[in-house]
PDB file of C-alpha atoms in Angstrom:
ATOM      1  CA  UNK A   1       0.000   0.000   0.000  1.00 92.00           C
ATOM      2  CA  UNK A   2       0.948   3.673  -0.748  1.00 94.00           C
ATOM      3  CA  UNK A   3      -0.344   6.401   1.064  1.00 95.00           C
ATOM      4  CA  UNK A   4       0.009  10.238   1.073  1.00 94.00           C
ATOM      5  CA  UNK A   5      -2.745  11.977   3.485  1.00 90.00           C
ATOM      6  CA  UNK A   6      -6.180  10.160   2.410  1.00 90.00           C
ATOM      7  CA  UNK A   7      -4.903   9.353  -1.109  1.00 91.00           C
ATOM      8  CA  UNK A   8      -4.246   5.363  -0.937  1.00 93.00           C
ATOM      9  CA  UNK A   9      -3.198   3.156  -3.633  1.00 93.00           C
ATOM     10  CA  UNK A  10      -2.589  -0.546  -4.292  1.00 92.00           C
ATOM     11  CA  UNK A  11       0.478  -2.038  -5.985  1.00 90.00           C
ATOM     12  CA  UNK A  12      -0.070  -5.195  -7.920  1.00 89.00           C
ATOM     13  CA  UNK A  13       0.517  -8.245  -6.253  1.00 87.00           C
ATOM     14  CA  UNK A  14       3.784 -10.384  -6.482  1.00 85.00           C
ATOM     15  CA  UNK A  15       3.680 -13.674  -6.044  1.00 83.00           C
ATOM     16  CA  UNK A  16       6.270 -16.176  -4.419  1.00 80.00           C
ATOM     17  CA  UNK A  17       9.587 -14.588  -4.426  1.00 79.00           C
ATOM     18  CA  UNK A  18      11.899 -13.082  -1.625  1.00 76.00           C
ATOM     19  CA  UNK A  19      12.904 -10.268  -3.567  1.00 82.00           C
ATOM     20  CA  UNK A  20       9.288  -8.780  -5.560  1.00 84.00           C
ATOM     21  CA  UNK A  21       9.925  -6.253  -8.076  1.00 86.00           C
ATOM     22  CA  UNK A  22       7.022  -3.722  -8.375  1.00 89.00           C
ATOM     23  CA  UNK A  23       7.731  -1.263 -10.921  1.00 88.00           C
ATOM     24  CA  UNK A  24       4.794   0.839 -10.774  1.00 91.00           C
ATOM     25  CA  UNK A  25       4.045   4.645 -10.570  1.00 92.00           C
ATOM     26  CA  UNK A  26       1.625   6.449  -8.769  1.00 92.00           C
ATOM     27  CA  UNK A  27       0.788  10.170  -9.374  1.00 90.00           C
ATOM     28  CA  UNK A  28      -0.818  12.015  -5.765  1.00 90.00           C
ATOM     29  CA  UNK A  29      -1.777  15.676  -5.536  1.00 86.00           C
ATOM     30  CA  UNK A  30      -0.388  17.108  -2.491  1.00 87.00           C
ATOM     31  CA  UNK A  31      -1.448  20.684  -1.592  1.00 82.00           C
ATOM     32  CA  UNK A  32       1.397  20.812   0.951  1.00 82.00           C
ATOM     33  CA  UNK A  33       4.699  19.087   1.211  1.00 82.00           C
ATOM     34  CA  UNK A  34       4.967  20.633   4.732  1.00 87.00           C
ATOM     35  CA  UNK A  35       4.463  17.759   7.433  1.00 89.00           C
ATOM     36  CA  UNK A  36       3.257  15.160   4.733  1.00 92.00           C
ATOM     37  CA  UNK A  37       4.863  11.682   4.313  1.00 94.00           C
ATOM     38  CA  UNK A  38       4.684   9.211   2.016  1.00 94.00           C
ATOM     39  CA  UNK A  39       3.788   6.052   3.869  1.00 95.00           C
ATOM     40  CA  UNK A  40       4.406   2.573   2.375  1.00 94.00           C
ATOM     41  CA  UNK A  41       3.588  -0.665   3.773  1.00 93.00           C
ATOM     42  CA  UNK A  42       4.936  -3.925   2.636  1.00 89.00           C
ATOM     43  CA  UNK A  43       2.401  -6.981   3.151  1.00 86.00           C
ATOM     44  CA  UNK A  44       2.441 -10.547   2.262  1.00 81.00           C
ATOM     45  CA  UNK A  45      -1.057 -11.199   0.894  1.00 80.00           C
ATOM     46  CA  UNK A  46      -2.915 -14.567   2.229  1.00 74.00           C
ATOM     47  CA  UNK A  47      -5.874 -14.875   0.689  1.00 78.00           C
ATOM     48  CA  UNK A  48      -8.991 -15.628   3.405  1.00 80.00           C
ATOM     49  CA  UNK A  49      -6.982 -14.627   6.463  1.00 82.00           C
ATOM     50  CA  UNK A  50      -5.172 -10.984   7.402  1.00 82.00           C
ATOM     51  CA  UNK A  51      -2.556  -9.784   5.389  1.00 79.00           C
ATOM     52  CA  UNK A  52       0.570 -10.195   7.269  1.00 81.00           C
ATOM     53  CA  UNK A  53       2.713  -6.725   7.296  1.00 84.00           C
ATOM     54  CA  UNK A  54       6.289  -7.193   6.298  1.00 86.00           C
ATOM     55  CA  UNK A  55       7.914  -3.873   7.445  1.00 91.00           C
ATOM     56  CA  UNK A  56       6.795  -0.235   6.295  1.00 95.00           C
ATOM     57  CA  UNK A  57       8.489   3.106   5.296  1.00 96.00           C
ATOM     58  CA  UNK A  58       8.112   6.964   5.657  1.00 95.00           C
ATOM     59  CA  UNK A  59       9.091   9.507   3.818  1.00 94.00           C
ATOM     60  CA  UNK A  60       9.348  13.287   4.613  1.00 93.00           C
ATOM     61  CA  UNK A  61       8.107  15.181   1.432  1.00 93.00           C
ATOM     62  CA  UNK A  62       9.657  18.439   2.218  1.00 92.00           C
ATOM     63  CA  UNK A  63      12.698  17.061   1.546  1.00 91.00           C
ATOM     64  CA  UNK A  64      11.509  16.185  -1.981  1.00 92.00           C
ATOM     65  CA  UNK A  65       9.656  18.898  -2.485  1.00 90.00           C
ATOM     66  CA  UNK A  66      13.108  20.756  -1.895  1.00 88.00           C
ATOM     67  CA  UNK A  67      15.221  18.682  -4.003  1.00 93.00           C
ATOM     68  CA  UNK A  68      12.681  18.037  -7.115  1.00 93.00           C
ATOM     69  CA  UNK A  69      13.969  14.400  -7.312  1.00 96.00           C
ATOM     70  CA  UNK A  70      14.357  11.129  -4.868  1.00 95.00           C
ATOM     71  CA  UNK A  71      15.875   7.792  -5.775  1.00 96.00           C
ATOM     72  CA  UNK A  72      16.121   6.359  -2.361  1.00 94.00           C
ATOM     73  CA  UNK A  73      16.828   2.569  -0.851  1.00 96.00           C
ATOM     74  CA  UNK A  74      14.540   2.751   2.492  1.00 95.00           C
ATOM     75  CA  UNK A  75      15.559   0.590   5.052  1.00 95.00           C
ATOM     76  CA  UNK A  76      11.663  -0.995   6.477  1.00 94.00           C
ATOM     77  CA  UNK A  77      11.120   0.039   9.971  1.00 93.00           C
ATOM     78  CA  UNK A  78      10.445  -2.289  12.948  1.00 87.00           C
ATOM     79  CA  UNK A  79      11.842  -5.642  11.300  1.00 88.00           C
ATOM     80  CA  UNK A  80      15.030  -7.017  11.294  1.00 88.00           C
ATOM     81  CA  UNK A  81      16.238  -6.198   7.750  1.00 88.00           C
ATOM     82  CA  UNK A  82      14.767  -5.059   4.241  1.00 90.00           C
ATOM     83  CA  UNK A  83      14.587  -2.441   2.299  1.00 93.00           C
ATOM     84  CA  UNK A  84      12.606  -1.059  -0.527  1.00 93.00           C
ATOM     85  CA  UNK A  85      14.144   1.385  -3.592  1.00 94.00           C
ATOM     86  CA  UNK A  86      11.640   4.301  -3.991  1.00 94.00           C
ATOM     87  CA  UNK A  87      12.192   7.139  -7.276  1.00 95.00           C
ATOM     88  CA  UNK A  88      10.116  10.625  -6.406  1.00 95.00           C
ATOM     89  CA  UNK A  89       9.579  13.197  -8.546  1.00 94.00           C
ATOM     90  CA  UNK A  90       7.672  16.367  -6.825  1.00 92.00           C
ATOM     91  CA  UNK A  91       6.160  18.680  -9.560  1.00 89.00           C
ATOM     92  CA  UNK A  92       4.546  21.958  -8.965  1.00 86.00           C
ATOM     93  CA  UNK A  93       0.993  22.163 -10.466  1.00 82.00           C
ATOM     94  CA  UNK A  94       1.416  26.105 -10.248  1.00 76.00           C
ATOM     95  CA  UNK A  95       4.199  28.389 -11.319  1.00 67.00           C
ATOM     96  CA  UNK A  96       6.317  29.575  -8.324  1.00 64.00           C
ATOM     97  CA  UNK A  97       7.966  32.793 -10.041  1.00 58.00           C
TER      98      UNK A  97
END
C-alpha cells in the first residue's frame, strides 16, 4: 500500500519470491509538502486470512519537495532487515515565479 494523506493506492501483487519487483508509478496531488509523508507498507497477501505486514516506510516530502527528485533505498522500519528502492519526482501544479 501507498499512502500520502487520504490518497491510498494498491500495488499489484507479487507472487512467491523473496525479492518482488514492483515497478509501478503512482501520481498524488499534495497541496502541501509541509508535514506530509509518504507512507508505504509492505504486506504478504494470504488470501482468506489478514494480510501479514512485512515492514513499512516513511518519507518526509519536504525534503523532496526541496530537491525536485528522490531515488532512495529505504531501510523498512520495525523488522530485522529489508529495504525497498523508492524514485520521487515532486512537480509543482502552479508556477512559483
Amino acid at each position: 500500500k501507498v499512502r500520502v494523506g487520504a490518497n491510498q493506492m494498491k500495488t499489484k501483487v507479487i507472487n512467491s519470491t523473496l525479492t518482488p519487483v514492483w515497478n509501478q508509478n503512482f501520481e498524488m496531488i499534495v497541496d502541501s509538502a509541509d508535514g506530509q509523508f509518504l507512507y508505504i507498507e509492505v504486506l504478504d497477501e494470504d488470501p482468506g486470512n489478514k494480510d501479514d505486514e512485512l515492514g513499512r516506510v516513511s518519507f518526509d516530502l519536504s525534503k523532496l519537495k526541496d530537491v525536485g527528485f528522490a531515488d532512495e533505498w529505504l531501510p523498512l522500519e520495525d523488522v530485522k532487515h529489508g529495504m525497498i528502492h523508492v524514485q520521487m519526482t515532486w512537480l509543482w501544479l502552479i508556477n512559483q515565479s
